[in-house]
PDB file of C-alpha atoms in Angstrom:
ATOM      1  CA  MET A  14    -165.790  -6.961  89.962  1.00 42.00           C
ATOM      2  CA  THR A  15    -166.252  -5.270  86.510  1.00 41.00           C
ATOM      3  CA  LEU A  16    -169.056  -7.701  85.767  1.00 41.00           C
ATOM      4  CA  ILE A  17    -170.896  -7.211  88.880  1.00 42.00           C
ATOM      5  CA  LEU A  18    -170.641  -3.256  88.747  1.00 40.00           C
ATOM      6  CA  GLY A  19    -171.875  -3.492  84.900  1.00 42.00           C
ATOM      7  CA  MET A  20    -174.855  -5.656  86.256  1.00 41.00           C
ATOM      8  CA  LEU A  21    -175.525  -3.291  89.085  1.00 39.00           C
ATOM      9  CA  PHE A  22    -175.510  -0.216  86.580  1.00 34.00           C
ATOM     10  CA  VAL A  23    -178.116  -2.069  84.295  1.00 39.00           C
ATOM     11  CA  ALA A  24    -180.329  -2.631  87.134  1.00 40.00           C
ATOM     12  CA  ALA A  25    -180.354   0.682  88.309  1.00 42.00           C
ATOM     13  CA  GLY A  26    -181.035   1.888  85.046  1.00 43.00           C
ATOM     14  CA  CYS A  27    -183.937  -0.527  84.639  1.00 44.00           C
ATOM     15  CA  ALA A  28    -185.068   0.696  87.957  1.00 45.00           C
ATOM     16  CA  GLY A  29    -184.956   4.240  86.939  1.00 45.00           C
ATOM     17  CA  GLN A  30    -186.830   3.627  83.688  1.00 44.00           C
ATOM     18  CA  GLU A  31    -189.287   1.562  85.514  1.00 43.00           C
ATOM     19  CA  LYS A  32    -189.941   4.682  87.667  1.00 44.00           C
ATOM     20  CA  LYS A  33    -190.011   7.174  85.046  1.00 55.00           C
ATOM     21  CA  TYR A  34    -192.824   5.110  83.165  1.00 60.00           C
ATOM     22  CA  GLU A  35    -194.934   4.169  86.243  1.00 85.00           C
ATOM     23  CA  GLU A  36    -198.441   4.207  85.361  1.00 94.00           C
ATOM     24  CA  THR A  37    -200.739   7.236  86.229  1.00 97.00           C
ATOM     25  CA  GLU A  38    -203.984   8.718  85.631  1.00 98.00           C
ATOM     26  CA  ILE A  39    -205.103  12.251  84.734  1.00 98.00           C
ATOM     27  CA  GLN A  40    -208.228  13.871  84.876  1.00 98.00           C
ATOM     28  CA  VAL A  41    -209.043  16.036  81.825  1.00 98.00           C
ATOM     29  CA  PHE A  42    -212.410  18.169  81.767  1.00 98.00           C
ATOM     30  CA  ILE A  43    -213.463  19.054  78.228  1.00 98.00           C
ATOM     31  CA  ALA A  44    -216.234  20.910  76.547  1.00 97.00           C
ATOM     32  CA  ALA A  45    -218.872  18.316  75.140  1.00 95.00           C
ATOM     33  CA  SER A  46    -217.932  19.560  71.701  1.00 96.00           C
ATOM     34  CA  LEU A  47    -214.169  18.264  71.987  1.00 97.00           C
ATOM     35  CA  ASN A  48    -215.422  14.765  73.071  1.00 96.00           C
ATOM     36  CA  SER A  49    -214.888  13.082  69.465  1.00 96.00           C
ATOM     37  CA  VAL A  50    -211.581  14.959  68.610  1.00 98.00           C
ATOM     38  CA  MET A  51    -209.933  14.714  72.049  1.00 98.00           C
ATOM     39  CA  THR A  52    -210.708  10.585  71.978  1.00 98.00           C
ATOM     40  CA  GLU A  53    -208.591  10.271  68.952  1.00 98.00           C
ATOM     41  CA  LEU A  54    -205.879  12.586  70.495  1.00 98.00           C
ATOM     42  CA  ALA A  55    -205.812  10.461  73.437  1.00 98.00           C
ATOM     43  CA  GLY A  56    -205.232   7.324  71.464  1.00 98.00           C
ATOM     44  CA  LEU A  57    -202.436   9.173  69.413  1.00 98.00           C
ATOM     45  CA  TYR A  58    -200.851  10.276  72.637  1.00 98.00           C
ATOM     46  CA  ASN A  59    -200.963   6.750  74.393  1.00 97.00           C
ATOM     47  CA  GLU A  60    -198.883   5.317  71.184  1.00 97.00           C
ATOM     48  CA  GLU A  61    -196.174   7.460  72.832  1.00 95.00           C
ATOM     49  CA  ARG A  62    -197.080   7.363  76.373  1.00 96.00           C
ATOM     50  CA  PRO A  63    -198.948   4.203  77.426  1.00 96.00           C
ATOM     51  CA  ASP A  64    -198.379   4.704  80.815  1.00 96.00           C
ATOM     52  CA  VAL A  65    -200.642   7.770  81.195  1.00 98.00           C
ATOM     53  CA  LYS A  66    -204.337   6.681  81.451  1.00 98.00           C
ATOM     54  CA  VAL A  67    -206.288   9.998  80.073  1.00 98.00           C
ATOM     55  CA  THR A  68    -209.790  10.050  81.695  1.00 98.00           C
ATOM     56  CA  TYR A  69    -212.200  12.587  80.259  1.00 98.00           C
ATOM     57  CA  ASN A  70    -215.012  14.359  81.897  1.00 98.00           C
ATOM     58  CA  ALA A  71    -217.027  15.723  78.897  1.00 97.00           C
ATOM     59  CA  ASP A  72    -220.042  18.132  79.528  1.00 96.00           C
ATOM     60  CA  SER A  73    -220.840  21.939  79.300  1.00 96.00           C
ATOM     61  CA  SER A  74    -218.108  24.332  80.162  1.00 97.00           C
ATOM     62  CA  GLY A  75    -220.462  25.902  82.741  1.00 95.00           C
ATOM     63  CA  THR A  76    -221.124  22.545  84.549  1.00 96.00           C
ATOM     64  CA  LEU A  77    -217.282  21.512  84.518  1.00 98.00           C
ATOM     65  CA  LEU A  78    -216.357  24.948  85.979  1.00 98.00           C
ATOM     66  CA  THR A  79    -218.894  24.351  88.921  1.00 97.00           C
ATOM     67  CA  GLN A  80    -217.596  20.893  89.262  1.00 98.00           C
ATOM     68  CA  ILE A  81    -213.788  22.159  89.864  1.00 98.00           C
ATOM     69  CA  GLU A  82    -214.938  24.919  91.985  1.00 98.00           C
ATOM     70  CA  GLU A  83    -216.802  22.440  93.987  1.00 97.00           C
ATOM     71  CA  GLY A  84    -213.477  20.152  94.512  1.00 96.00           C
ATOM     72  CA  TYR A  85    -213.997  17.399  91.834  1.00 97.00           C
ATOM     73  CA  GLU A  86    -210.483  16.140  91.060  1.00 97.00           C
ATOM     74  CA  CYS A  87    -209.034  17.912  87.700  1.00 98.00           C
ATOM     75  CA  ASP A  88    -205.680  18.070  86.143  1.00 98.00           C
ATOM     76  CA  ILE A  89    -206.657  19.774  82.825  1.00 98.00           C
ATOM     77  CA  PHE A  90    -209.495  22.170  81.753  1.00 98.00           C
ATOM     78  CA  PHE A  91    -210.311  22.687  78.163  1.00 98.00           C
ATOM     79  CA  SER A  92    -213.250  25.014  77.799  1.00 98.00           C
ATOM     80  CA  ALA A  93    -215.346  26.057  74.803  1.00 97.00           C
ATOM     81  CA  ALA A  94    -215.282  29.721  75.903  1.00 96.00           C
ATOM     82  CA  GLN A  95    -213.430  32.103  77.899  1.00 97.00           C
ATOM     83  CA  LYS A  96    -215.930  33.214  80.487  1.00 96.00           C
ATOM     84  CA  GLN A  97    -215.348  29.862  82.186  1.00 97.00           C
ATOM     85  CA  MET A  98    -211.443  29.728  82.402  1.00 98.00           C
ATOM     86  CA  ASP A  99    -211.604  33.454  83.194  1.00 98.00           C
ATOM     87  CA  GLN A 100    -213.698  32.415  86.266  1.00 98.00           C
ATOM     88  CA  LEU A 101    -211.299  29.620  87.002  1.00 98.00           C
ATOM     89  CA  GLU A 102    -208.285  31.957  87.090  1.00 98.00           C
ATOM     90  CA  ALA A 103    -210.167  34.497  89.314  1.00 98.00           C
ATOM     91  CA  ASP A 104    -210.732  31.464  91.578  1.00 98.00           C
ATOM     92  CA  GLY A 105    -207.153  30.978  91.797  1.00 98.00           C
ATOM     93  CA  LEU A 106    -207.176  27.504  90.344  1.00 98.00           C
ATOM     94  CA  VAL A 107    -205.280  27.699  87.062  1.00 98.00           C
ATOM     95  CA  GLU A 108    -201.661  26.827  87.337  1.00 98.00           C
ATOM     96  CA  LYS A 109    -199.907  30.063  86.239  1.00 97.00           C
ATOM     97  CA  GLY A 110    -198.358  30.313  82.904  1.00 97.00           C
ATOM     98  CA  THR A 111    -200.125  27.141  81.549  1.00 98.00           C
ATOM     99  CA  ARG A 112    -203.189  28.812  79.961  1.00 98.00           C
ATOM    100  CA  ALA A 113    -203.241  28.661  76.017  1.00 98.00           C
ATOM    101  CA  ASN A 114    -206.147  29.376  73.240  1.00 98.00           C
ATOM    102  CA  VAL A 115    -205.986  26.234  71.329  1.00 98.00           C
ATOM    103  CA  VAL A 116    -208.874  26.178  68.547  1.00 98.00           C
ATOM    104  CA  ASN A 117    -211.461  28.465  67.226  1.00 98.00           C
ATOM    105  CA  ASN A 118    -215.157  27.268  66.306  1.00 98.00           C
ATOM    106  CA  GLN A 119    -218.382  28.762  64.679  1.00 97.00           C
ATOM    107  CA  VAL A 120    -222.148  28.484  65.645  1.00 98.00           C
ATOM    108  CA  VAL A 121    -224.341  26.832  62.903  1.00 98.00           C
ATOM    109  CA  VAL A 122    -227.967  26.569  62.489  1.00 98.00           C
ATOM    110  CA  VAL A 123    -228.519  22.885  61.796  1.00 98.00           C
ATOM    111  CA  THR A 124    -231.665  20.878  60.650  1.00 98.00           C
ATOM    112  CA  ARG A 125    -232.108  17.137  59.362  1.00 96.00           C
ATOM    113  CA  LYS A 126    -231.517  16.428  55.623  1.00 94.00           C
ATOM    114  CA  ASP A 127    -234.882  16.880  53.851  1.00 85.00           C
ATOM    115  CA  GLY A 128    -236.770  17.819  57.081  1.00 85.00           C
ATOM    116  CA  GLY A 129    -238.577  20.623  55.410  1.00 91.00           C
ATOM    117  CA  THR A 130    -238.021  23.625  57.753  1.00 95.00           C
ATOM    118  CA  LYS A 131    -239.157  26.938  56.591  1.00 96.00           C
ATOM    119  CA  ALA A 132    -236.290  28.432  58.674  1.00 96.00           C
ATOM    120  CA  ARG A 133    -233.221  29.397  56.771  1.00 95.00           C
ATOM    121  CA  GLY A 134    -231.167  30.715  59.718  1.00 96.00           C
ATOM    122  CA  LEU A 135    -230.955  32.592  62.859  1.00 97.00           C
ATOM    123  CA  GLU A 136    -233.316  35.313  61.740  1.00 96.00           C
ATOM    124  CA  THR A 137    -236.011  32.936  60.651  1.00 96.00           C
ATOM    125  CA  LEU A 138    -235.959  30.729  63.512  1.00 95.00           C
ATOM    126  CA  LYS A 139    -239.620  31.528  64.247  1.00 94.00           C
ATOM    127  CA  ASP A 140    -240.660  29.726  61.077  1.00 96.00           C
ATOM    128  CA  ALA A 141    -239.365  26.443  62.634  1.00 96.00           C
ATOM    129  CA  GLU A 142    -241.809  24.061  64.439  1.00 95.00           C
ATOM    130  CA  SER A 143    -239.233  23.459  67.099  1.00 97.00           C
ATOM    131  CA  ILE A 144    -236.098  24.638  68.378  1.00 98.00           C
ATOM    132  CA  ALA A 145    -233.331  22.640  70.072  1.00 98.00           C
ATOM    133  CA  LEU A 146    -231.122  25.443  72.437  1.00 98.00           C
ATOM    134  CA  ALA A 147    -228.591  25.114  74.634  1.00 97.00           C
ATOM    135  CA  GLY A 148    -229.005  26.741  77.810  1.00 96.00           C
ATOM    136  CA  GLY A 149    -227.468  30.147  78.714  1.00 94.00           C
ATOM    137  CA  SER A 150    -224.744  28.741  80.908  1.00 93.00           C
ATOM    138  CA  VAL A 151    -223.571  26.462  78.048  1.00 95.00           C
ATOM    139  CA  PRO A 152    -221.348  28.582  75.645  1.00 96.00           C
ATOM    140  CA  ALA A 153    -223.081  27.577  72.734  1.00 96.00           C
ATOM    141  CA  GLY A 154    -226.173  28.800  74.170  1.00 97.00           C
ATOM    142  CA  THR A 155    -224.514  32.118  75.076  1.00 97.00           C
ATOM    143  CA  TYR A 156    -223.255  32.573  71.972  1.00 97.00           C
ATOM    144  CA  THR A 157    -226.469  32.042  70.382  1.00 98.00           C
ATOM    145  CA  ARG A 158    -228.137  34.539  72.605  1.00 98.00           C
ATOM    146  CA  GLN A 159    -225.454  36.888  71.968  1.00 98.00           C
ATOM    147  CA  ALA A 160    -226.092  36.754  68.084  1.00 98.00           C
ATOM    148  CA  LEU A 161    -229.741  37.411  68.644  1.00 98.00           C
ATOM    149  CA  VAL A 162    -229.141  40.311  70.495  1.00 98.00           C
ATOM    150  CA  ASN A 163    -226.712  41.727  67.900  1.00 98.00           C
ATOM    151  CA  LEU A 164    -229.588  41.153  65.223  1.00 98.00           C
ATOM    152  CA  GLY A 165    -232.126  42.896  67.353  1.00 97.00           C
ATOM    153  CA  ILE A 166    -234.141  39.916  68.016  1.00 97.00           C
ATOM    154  CA  LEU A 167    -233.488  39.927  71.659  1.00 97.00           C
ATOM    155  CA  ALA A 168    -233.061  42.889  73.779  1.00 97.00           C
ATOM    156  CA  PRO A 169    -229.721  44.058  75.179  1.00 96.00           C
ATOM    157  CA  ALA A 170    -228.634  42.488  78.456  1.00 95.00           C
ATOM    158  CA  LYS A 171    -225.587  42.925  80.782  1.00 95.00           C
ATOM    159  CA  ASP A 172    -225.358  39.251  80.568  1.00 96.00           C
ATOM    160  CA  VAL A 173    -226.702  37.370  77.696  1.00 96.00           C
ATOM    161  CA  SER A 174    -226.301  34.010  79.359  1.00 95.00           C
ATOM    162  CA  ALA A 175    -228.911  35.068  81.794  1.00 97.00           C
ATOM    163  CA  ILE A 176    -231.656  35.596  78.920  1.00 97.00           C
ATOM    164  CA  THR A 177    -234.027  32.691  79.588  1.00 97.00           C
ATOM    165  CA  THR A 178    -235.126  30.017  77.137  1.00 96.00           C
ATOM    166  CA  GLN A 179    -238.803  31.392  77.624  1.00 97.00           C
ATOM    167  CA  GLU A 180    -237.594  34.930  76.703  1.00 97.00           C
ATOM    168  CA  VAL A 181    -235.959  33.494  73.661  1.00 97.00           C
ATOM    169  CA  SER A 182    -239.407  31.680  72.640  1.00 97.00           C
ATOM    170  CA  ASP A 183    -241.318  34.815  73.315  1.00 97.00           C
ATOM    171  CA  ALA A 184    -239.031  36.777  70.957  1.00 96.00           C
ATOM    172  CA  PHE A 185    -239.916  34.197  68.228  1.00 96.00           C
ATOM    173  CA  GLY A 186    -243.611  34.384  69.019  1.00 95.00           C
ATOM    174  CA  GLY A 187    -244.043  31.642  71.320  1.00 96.00           C
ATOM    175  CA  VAL A 188    -241.908  29.018  69.197  1.00 96.00           C
ATOM    176  CA  GLU A 189    -241.408  25.741  71.064  1.00 97.00           C
ATOM    177  CA  ILE A 190    -237.830  25.440  72.357  1.00 97.00           C
ATOM    178  CA  SER A 191    -236.239  22.440  74.078  1.00 97.00           C
ATOM    179  CA  GLU A 192    -233.475  23.415  76.404  1.00 97.00           C
ATOM    180  CA  GLN A 193    -230.341  21.184  76.367  1.00 97.00           C
ATOM    181  CA  ASP A 194    -227.508  20.976  78.713  1.00 93.00           C
ATOM    182  CA  ASN A 195    -224.852  20.895  76.374  1.00 93.00           C
ATOM    183  CA  VAL A 196    -224.141  20.992  72.632  1.00 93.00           C
ATOM    184  CA  SER A 197    -223.919  17.428  72.051  1.00 92.00           C
ATOM    185  CA  LYS A 198    -227.875  17.053  73.170  1.00 95.00           C
ATOM    186  CA  VAL A 199    -228.732  19.786  70.910  1.00 97.00           C
ATOM    187  CA  LEU A 200    -227.129  17.830  68.137  1.00 95.00           C
ATOM    188  CA  SER A 201    -228.796  14.547  68.944  1.00 95.00           C
ATOM    189  CA  ALA A 202    -232.283  16.120  69.258  1.00 96.00           C
ATOM    190  CA  VAL A 203    -232.055  17.540  65.880  1.00 97.00           C
ATOM    191  CA  ALA A 204    -230.190  14.438  64.314  1.00 95.00           C
ATOM    192  CA  GLU A 205    -232.956  12.235  65.833  1.00 94.00           C
ATOM    193  CA  GLY A 206    -235.880  14.384  64.741  1.00 94.00           C
ATOM    194  CA  SER A 207    -237.308  15.454  68.237  1.00 95.00           C
ATOM    195  CA  CYS A 208    -236.656  19.177  67.249  1.00 97.00           C
ATOM    196  CA  GLU A 209    -236.794  20.592  63.634  1.00 97.00           C
ATOM    197  CA  VAL A 210    -233.679  22.967  64.059  1.00 98.00           C
ATOM    198  CA  GLY A 211    -230.894  23.655  66.680  1.00 98.00           C
ATOM    199  CA  THR A 212    -227.773  25.624  67.202  1.00 98.00           C
ATOM    200  CA  THR A 213    -224.362  23.721  67.794  1.00 97.00           C
ATOM    201  CA  TYR A 214    -220.678  24.035  66.709  1.00 97.00           C
ATOM    202  CA  TYR A 215    -219.594  23.567  63.125  1.00 97.00           C
ATOM    203  CA  SER A 216    -217.063  20.983  64.474  1.00 96.00           C
ATOM    204  CA  ASP A 217    -220.160  18.908  65.936  1.00 95.00           C
ATOM    205  CA  THR A 218    -221.497  18.354  62.454  1.00 95.00           C
ATOM    206  CA  TYR A 219    -218.191  16.035  61.711  1.00 96.00           C
ATOM    207  CA  GLY A 220    -219.500  12.528  61.218  1.00 94.00           C
ATOM    208  CA  TYR A 221    -223.075  13.993  60.704  1.00 95.00           C
ATOM    209  CA  GLU A 222    -222.593  15.021  57.098  1.00 95.00           C
ATOM    210  CA  ASN A 223    -225.007  12.483  55.545  1.00 95.00           C
ATOM    211  CA  GLU A 224    -227.840  13.372  58.336  1.00 95.00           C
ATOM    212  CA  LEU A 225    -227.575  17.252  59.048  1.00 97.00           C
ATOM    213  CA  ASP A 226    -227.723  20.160  56.707  1.00 97.00           C
ATOM    214  CA  ILE A 227    -226.318  23.491  57.849  1.00 97.00           C
ATOM    215  CA  LEU A 228    -228.781  26.138  57.159  1.00 97.00           C
ATOM    216  CA  GLU A 229    -226.458  28.940  58.250  1.00 98.00           C
ATOM    217  CA  THR A 230    -222.831  29.223  59.461  1.00 98.00           C
ATOM    218  CA  VAL A 231    -223.158  32.481  62.067  1.00 98.00           C
ATOM    219  CA  SER A 232    -220.702  35.313  61.600  1.00 97.00           C
ATOM    220  CA  CYS A 233    -218.280  35.897  64.510  1.00 96.00           C
ATOM    221  CA  ASP A 234    -219.364  39.407  64.213  1.00 97.00           C
ATOM    222  CA  LEU A 235    -222.590  38.512  65.832  1.00 98.00           C
ATOM    223  CA  THR A 236    -221.383  35.963  68.153  1.00 98.00           C
ATOM    224  CA  GLY A 237    -217.981  37.322  69.209  1.00 96.00           C
ATOM    225  CA  THR A 238    -214.936  35.172  68.736  1.00 96.00           C
ATOM    226  CA  VAL A 239    -215.607  31.353  69.664  1.00 97.00           C
ATOM    227  CA  SER A 240    -212.204  30.306  71.147  1.00 97.00           C
ATOM    228  CA  TYR A 241    -211.484  27.295  73.347  1.00 98.00           C
ATOM    229  CA  PRO A 242    -208.820  27.927  75.942  1.00 98.00           C
ATOM    230  CA  ILE A 243    -207.053  24.972  77.881  1.00 98.00           C
ATOM    231  CA  ALA A 244    -204.872  25.170  81.313  1.00 98.00           C
ATOM    232  CA  ARG A 245    -203.753  23.200  84.049  1.00 98.00           C
ATOM    233  CA  VAL A 246    -205.714  23.149  87.135  1.00 98.00           C
ATOM    234  CA  LYS A 247    -204.244  23.188  90.495  1.00 97.00           C
ATOM    235  CA  ASN A 248    -204.895  19.544  91.848  1.00 97.00           C
ATOM    236  CA  GLU A 249    -203.775  19.016  95.505  1.00 94.00           C
ATOM    237  CA  GLU A 250    -204.418  15.454  95.251  1.00 94.00           C
ATOM    238  CA  ALA A 251    -201.917  14.931  92.485  1.00 96.00           C
ATOM    239  CA  ASP A 252    -198.531  13.582  93.091  1.00 95.00           C
ATOM    240  CA  GLU A 253    -195.515  14.264  91.183  1.00 95.00           C
ATOM    241  CA  ARG A 254    -196.051  11.744  88.526  1.00 96.00           C
ATOM    242  CA  GLN A 255    -199.595  12.687  87.773  1.00 97.00           C
ATOM    243  CA  ALA A 256    -198.584  16.344  87.511  1.00 97.00           C
ATOM    244  CA  GLU A 257    -195.637  15.546  85.274  1.00 97.00           C
ATOM    245  CA  ALA A 258    -198.046  13.481  82.921  1.00 97.00           C
ATOM    246  CA  ALA A 259    -200.380  16.269  83.000  1.00 98.00           C
ATOM    247  CA  GLY A 260    -198.002  18.724  81.929  1.00 98.00           C
ATOM    248  CA  ASP A 261    -196.771  16.490  79.122  1.00 98.00           C
ATOM    249  CA  PHE A 262    -200.384  15.793  77.922  1.00 98.00           C
ATOM    250  CA  LEU A 263    -201.067  19.589  77.664  1.00 98.00           C
ATOM    251  CA  LYS A 264    -197.862  20.087  75.690  1.00 98.00           C
ATOM    252  CA  PHE A 265    -199.077  17.242  73.432  1.00 98.00           C
ATOM    253  CA  ILE A 266    -202.462  19.307  72.654  1.00 98.00           C
ATOM    254  CA  LEU A 267    -200.416  22.347  71.955  1.00 98.00           C
ATOM    255  CA  SER A 268    -198.411  20.621  69.415  1.00 98.00           C
ATOM    256  CA  ASP A 269    -198.281  20.550  65.594  1.00 97.00           C
ATOM    257  CA  GLN A 270    -199.280  16.964  65.465  1.00 98.00           C
ATOM    258  CA  ALA A 271    -202.551  17.876  67.564  1.00 98.00           C
ATOM    259  CA  LYS A 272    -203.308  20.584  65.392  1.00 98.00           C
ATOM    260  CA  ALA A 273    -203.317  18.873  62.288  1.00 98.00           C
ATOM    261  CA  VAL A 274    -205.997  16.316  64.174  1.00 98.00           C
ATOM    262  CA  PHE A 275    -208.255  19.343  65.258  1.00 98.00           C
ATOM    263  CA  GLU A 276    -208.285  20.355  61.545  1.00 98.00           C
ATOM    264  CA  THR A 277    -209.720  17.211  60.566  1.00 98.00           C
ATOM    265  CA  TYR A 278    -212.677  17.714  63.012  1.00 98.00           C
ATOM    266  CA  TYR A 279    -213.488  21.138  61.576  1.00 97.00           C
ATOM    267  CA  PHE A 280    -211.770  23.328  64.205  1.00 98.00           C
ATOM    268  CA  ASP A 281    -209.880  26.503  63.168  1.00 97.00           C
ATOM    269  CA  THR A 282    -206.309  26.291  64.634  1.00 97.00           C
ATOM    270  CA  ASP A 283    -205.317  29.762  63.457  1.00 95.00           C
ATOM    271  CA  VAL A 284    -205.579  31.269  66.974  1.00 94.00           C
ATOM    272  CA  GLU A 285    -204.152  34.144  68.927  1.00 81.00           C
TER     273      GLU A 285
END
């Protein structure tokens, strides 16, 4: 009898453990500038939680916001700006008490090494032959436009994200501007040589140290604080297992272990 009860206890324990580690998948929407660091973090997370498949959707924060509002399944949103998270919260789609700031970043003006550009930063972009610039709905594009307004190059606007690429070009005397729909494409346009200069994030220069030169690191006094908030998204399609995994992954992203990884990718983790 004792042996039978012991076998039943072990079986129940194994069954419980099997249920606890039942495989699941979470959908994490991330700003394009987070793609490299989040790929590494998913690998580290899976060393402890191999049962959770982390699937990323990486694009501009504005595009991701629109997709969530249109009903795309999403468990976590990690934005490159507060504006998009504020809107998601106003839509009632953020799980209460889960929003937190994770990292800060800075806008930089970049060019190819030995590219020979005459531009030296934002104020002299007119001296470049061509510029790669994120669109106004992309946080990096908004931050750049705000800096240009603060420098007096662009006229003040109630919503700087509404300033068109053509208006930016006109302010620089008609310089050619290639509008990109996320910062990764801005970076590629400059690294591949299709544009002479571009504005992206400091963290995006990770891995490109031998290919790109930073002409200017733009002061936060000009752009405003470039902070990245994260939050769980209300997902009616998620079962209990998926919701638990989303909460656990969010906790991991806010951990000291993750913070150390963010710092290696040039993010600032000293956030409020």
